[in-house]
Amino acid sequence: MRIHYVHRGALWGYSPSGRRHRTSTYRGEPTGHHPPAKKEPELFPTRFITAVLGGIAALVLVGAPSATAAPQPVAVRTIYYDASKAAELSPLVDQAAEIWNTRVTSVKLVAGQGGISVTTAQNGSAPGTASCVGCTRGQIYFYRNQIKSSGAGPLRVVVHEFGHILSLQHPSDIGNCDKVMAGGRCENPYPNADESAAVQRFWAGSRLRAEPGPLPADESETLGAPALVTR
């Protein structure tokens, strides 16, 4: 004969020999057989939540606008000039180069050899001359007596001749002091906006020919753009 006791919610029994043994672990219920409690389903299963969050993250990554690629900078053409023979005008040559460098970004005038040779002499046919228009190598000559008699500021004359090297021809309104390429009895050494823009376009669109051999005196056609006349 087995005797059953409920003790603190657990069912304990005694066999005829008097040995106690545990018969159930179900707490708070009458003695007898009881099925295990059903587990309540999760309202939002963990796996489902993880999948949803992962999908949202993927959509964010795919849908996010990509950073706009930075525009490619314009390639800068370097023209070297050598002012070692410019004598007393050498500082003005450097100053004129800097004036152009601060107004255009597609070409840069840099002191050095192998490009434009600058020479100062006593007398010539004009205050200054350039051997080429729109070129990377050539010669510039300045003449002391003609600069003095022209009534033009010496720095204006130097900037003017560099303007030829950089692709500019004379405009039709000679003597217009607003234009550095117009000559005249003027002091203004600064190119106007149209002159600067013309140089910028020329060197931004120019390209040296691929064929070997020396370039012609006027490289403007070889560089892919005609010499420019500002109006």
Coordinates of C-alpha atoms in Angstrom, one line a residue:
M1 CA 0.0 0.0 0.0
R2 CA 1.3 3.5 -1.0
I3 CA 0.6 6.5 1.1
H4 CA 0.8 9.9 -0.7
Y5 CA 1.4 13.3 0.9
V6 CA 1.5 16.7 -0.6
H7 CA 4.4 18.6 0.9
R8 CA 5.1 22.3 -0.1
G9 CA 3.5 21.8 -3.4
A10 CA 5.5 18.6 -4.3
L11 CA 4.0 15.1 -4.2
W12 CA 5.9 12.6 -2.0
G13 CA 5.0 8.9 -1.6
Y14 CA 5.9 6.1 0.8
S15 CA 6.2 2.5 -0.3
P16 CA 5.2 -0.4 1.9
S17 CA 8.8 -0.7 3.0
G18 CA 8.6 2.9 4.4
R19 CA 10.9 4.5 1.9
R20 CA 10.0 7.9 0.7
H21 CA 10.1 8.9 -3.0
R22 CA 9.2 12.0 -5.1
T23 CA 6.4 11.3 -7.5
S24 CA 5.8 14.8 -9.1
T25 CA 7.2 18.2 -9.3
Y26 CA 4.1 20.0 -10.3
R27 CA 3.3 22.5 -7.6
G28 CA -0.1 23.5 -6.2
E29 CA -2.1 20.8 -7.9
P30 CA -3.9 17.7 -6.5
T31 CA -2.2 14.4 -6.7
G32 CA -2.4 12.4 -9.9
H33 CA -1.1 12.6 -13.4
H34 CA -1.0 16.1 -15.0
P35 CA 0.1 17.0 -18.5
P36 CA 2.9 19.6 -18.8
A37 CA 1.8 23.2 -19.2
K38 CA 1.7 24.5 -22.8
K39 CA 4.2 27.2 -23.5
E40 CA 2.6 30.5 -24.6
P41 CA 3.7 31.5 -28.1
E42 CA 5.9 34.5 -28.4
L43 CA 4.0 37.6 -29.7
F44 CA 7.2 38.7 -31.6
P45 CA 9.6 35.7 -32.0
T46 CA 13.2 36.7 -31.6
R47 CA 14.1 35.3 -35.1
F48 CA 11.4 37.3 -36.7
I49 CA 12.5 40.5 -35.1
T50 CA 16.1 39.9 -36.0
A51 CA 15.1 39.3 -39.7
V52 CA 13.1 42.4 -39.8
L53 CA 15.8 44.6 -38.3
G54 CA 18.3 43.1 -40.7
G55 CA 16.1 43.9 -43.7
I56 CA 15.6 47.5 -42.5
A57 CA 19.4 47.9 -42.2
A58 CA 19.9 46.5 -45.7
L59 CA 17.3 48.9 -47.1
V60 CA 19.0 51.9 -45.4
L61 CA 22.3 50.9 -46.9
V62 CA 21.0 50.4 -50.4
G63 CA 18.6 53.4 -50.4
A64 CA 21.1 55.9 -48.9
P65 CA 22.3 58.3 -51.6
S66 CA 26.0 57.8 -52.4
A67 CA 28.4 60.7 -51.9
T68 CA 28.7 62.8 -55.0
A69 CA 32.0 62.3 -56.7
A70 CA 34.2 65.3 -56.5
P71 CA 34.7 67.1 -59.8
Q72 CA 38.0 66.3 -61.4
P73 CA 40.3 69.3 -61.3
V74 CA 41.5 70.9 -64.6
A75 CA 44.9 69.8 -65.6
V76 CA 47.4 72.7 -65.1
R77 CA 49.9 73.4 -67.9
T78 CA 53.2 74.8 -66.7
I79 CA 55.2 77.3 -68.7
Y80 CA 58.7 77.9 -67.5
Y81 CA 60.3 81.3 -68.0
D82 CA 64.0 82.3 -67.6
A83 CA 64.5 85.9 -66.6
S84 CA 68.3 85.6 -66.1
K85 CA 68.9 88.0 -69.1
A86 CA 66.1 90.4 -68.2
A87 CA 68.5 92.7 -66.3
E88 CA 66.7 95.4 -64.3
L89 CA 63.4 94.1 -65.5
S90 CA 63.8 90.8 -63.9
P91 CA 61.7 91.7 -60.8
L92 CA 58.9 92.9 -63.1
V93 CA 59.0 89.6 -65.0
D94 CA 58.4 87.7 -61.8
Q95 CA 55.6 90.2 -60.8
A96 CA 53.9 89.9 -64.2
A97 CA 54.0 86.1 -63.9
E98 CA 52.3 86.3 -60.5
I99 CA 49.6 88.7 -61.9
W100 CA 48.7 86.1 -64.5
N101 CA 48.9 83.2 -62.0
T102 CA 46.4 84.8 -59.7
R103 CA 43.9 85.2 -62.5
V104 CA 44.0 81.8 -64.3
T105 CA 44.2 78.2 -63.0
S106 CA 44.6 76.2 -66.2
V107 CA 48.1 77.4 -66.8
K108 CA 50.9 78.5 -64.5
L109 CA 54.0 80.6 -65.2
V110 CA 57.0 79.2 -63.2
A111 CA 60.6 80.5 -63.0
G112 CA 62.9 77.9 -64.7
Q113 CA 64.6 76.9 -67.9
G114 CA 63.5 75.2 -71.0
G115 CA 60.5 77.4 -71.7
I116 CA 60.3 81.2 -72.4
S117 CA 63.6 83.1 -72.5
V118 CA 63.3 86.8 -71.4
T119 CA 65.9 89.3 -72.6
T120 CA 66.3 93.0 -72.1
A121 CA 68.1 95.1 -74.8
Q122 CA 68.6 98.8 -75.4
N123 CA 66.7 99.4 -78.7
G124 CA 64.1 97.6 -80.8
S125 CA 61.0 98.0 -82.9
A126 CA 58.6 98.2 -80.0
P127 CA 58.6 98.3 -76.1
G128 CA 58.5 94.5 -76.2
T129 CA 58.0 91.6 -78.6
A130 CA 57.1 87.9 -78.2
S131 CA 58.2 85.3 -80.6
C132 CA 55.0 83.2 -80.4
V133 CA 51.4 83.2 -79.4
G134 CA 49.9 80.5 -77.3
C135 CA 53.2 78.7 -76.7
T136 CA 55.2 76.9 -74.1
R137 CA 58.6 77.9 -75.4
G138 CA 59.9 80.9 -77.2
Q139 CA 61.5 84.3 -76.6
I140 CA 60.4 87.7 -75.1
Y141 CA 62.4 90.8 -75.7
F142 CA 62.1 94.1 -73.9
Y143 CA 63.7 97.4 -75.2
R144 CA 64.6 100.1 -72.7
N145 CA 64.4 103.1 -74.9
Q146 CA 61.1 102.1 -76.5
I147 CA 59.5 101.4 -73.1
K148 CA 60.5 104.9 -72.0
S149 CA 59.3 106.6 -75.1
S150 CA 56.0 104.7 -75.3
G151 CA 54.5 106.3 -72.1
A152 CA 53.4 102.8 -71.0
G153 CA 54.1 101.5 -67.5
P154 CA 57.0 99.0 -67.6
L155 CA 55.0 96.4 -65.7
R156 CA 52.1 96.7 -68.1
V157 CA 54.5 96.1 -71.0
V158 CA 55.8 92.9 -69.4
V159 CA 52.3 91.6 -68.5
H160 CA 51.3 92.4 -72.1
E161 CA 54.1 90.3 -73.6
F162 CA 53.3 87.4 -71.3
G163 CA 49.7 87.8 -72.6
H164 CA 50.9 86.8 -76.1
I165 CA 52.7 83.8 -74.7
L166 CA 49.4 82.8 -73.0
S167 CA 47.5 83.0 -76.3
L168 CA 46.2 86.6 -76.6
Q169 CA 46.5 88.8 -79.7
H170 CA 45.9 92.6 -79.8
P171 CA 42.3 93.7 -79.6
S172 CA 40.8 96.1 -82.1
D173 CA 40.5 99.0 -79.7
I174 CA 44.2 99.8 -79.3
G175 CA 44.8 102.3 -76.4
N176 CA 42.0 101.0 -74.2
C177 CA 43.7 101.1 -70.8
D178 CA 41.2 98.6 -69.4
K179 CA 42.7 95.9 -71.6
V180 CA 46.3 95.0 -70.9
M181 CA 46.6 93.7 -74.5
A182 CA 45.5 97.0 -76.0
G183 CA 48.9 98.8 -75.5
G184 CA 48.6 102.6 -75.3
R185 CA 50.0 105.1 -72.9
C186 CA 48.6 103.3 -69.9
E187 CA 49.8 102.2 -66.5
N188 CA 47.2 99.5 -65.7
P189 CA 49.1 96.2 -65.6
Y190 CA 46.1 94.0 -64.8
P191 CA 44.2 91.9 -67.4
N192 CA 40.5 92.4 -67.4
A193 CA 37.9 89.6 -66.8
D194 CA 37.5 88.9 -70.5
E195 CA 41.3 88.5 -71.1
S196 CA 41.7 86.3 -68.1
A197 CA 38.7 84.1 -69.2
A198 CA 40.1 83.8 -72.7
V199 CA 43.5 82.5 -71.4
Q200 CA 41.7 80.1 -69.0
R201 CA 39.6 78.6 -71.8
F202 CA 42.6 78.3 -74.1
W203 CA 44.8 76.3 -71.8
A204 CA 41.9 74.3 -70.4
G205 CA 41.1 73.0 -73.9
S206 CA 44.6 72.9 -75.4
R207 CA 46.6 69.8 -75.9
L208 CA 50.1 69.3 -77.2
R209 CA 50.4 67.2 -80.4
A210 CA 51.6 63.6 -80.0
E211 CA 54.0 63.7 -82.9
P212 CA 57.7 64.0 -82.1
G213 CA 59.8 66.9 -83.2
P214 CA 60.1 70.6 -82.5
L215 CA 56.9 72.7 -82.2
P216 CA 56.4 75.7 -84.6
A217 CA 57.1 79.2 -83.4
D218 CA 53.4 79.9 -82.9
E219 CA 52.0 76.8 -81.1
S220 CA 48.4 78.0 -80.8
E221 CA 47.1 75.7 -83.6
T222 CA 49.1 72.8 -82.4
L223 CA 47.8 73.2 -78.9
G224 CA 44.2 72.7 -80.2
A225 CA 42.9 76.3 -80.0
P226 CA 43.5 79.4 -82.1
A227 CA 45.2 82.5 -80.8
L228 CA 42.7 84.7 -79.2
V229 CA 41.7 88.3 -79.9
T230 CA 39.8 89.9 -77.1
R231 CA 37.1 92.4 -78.2

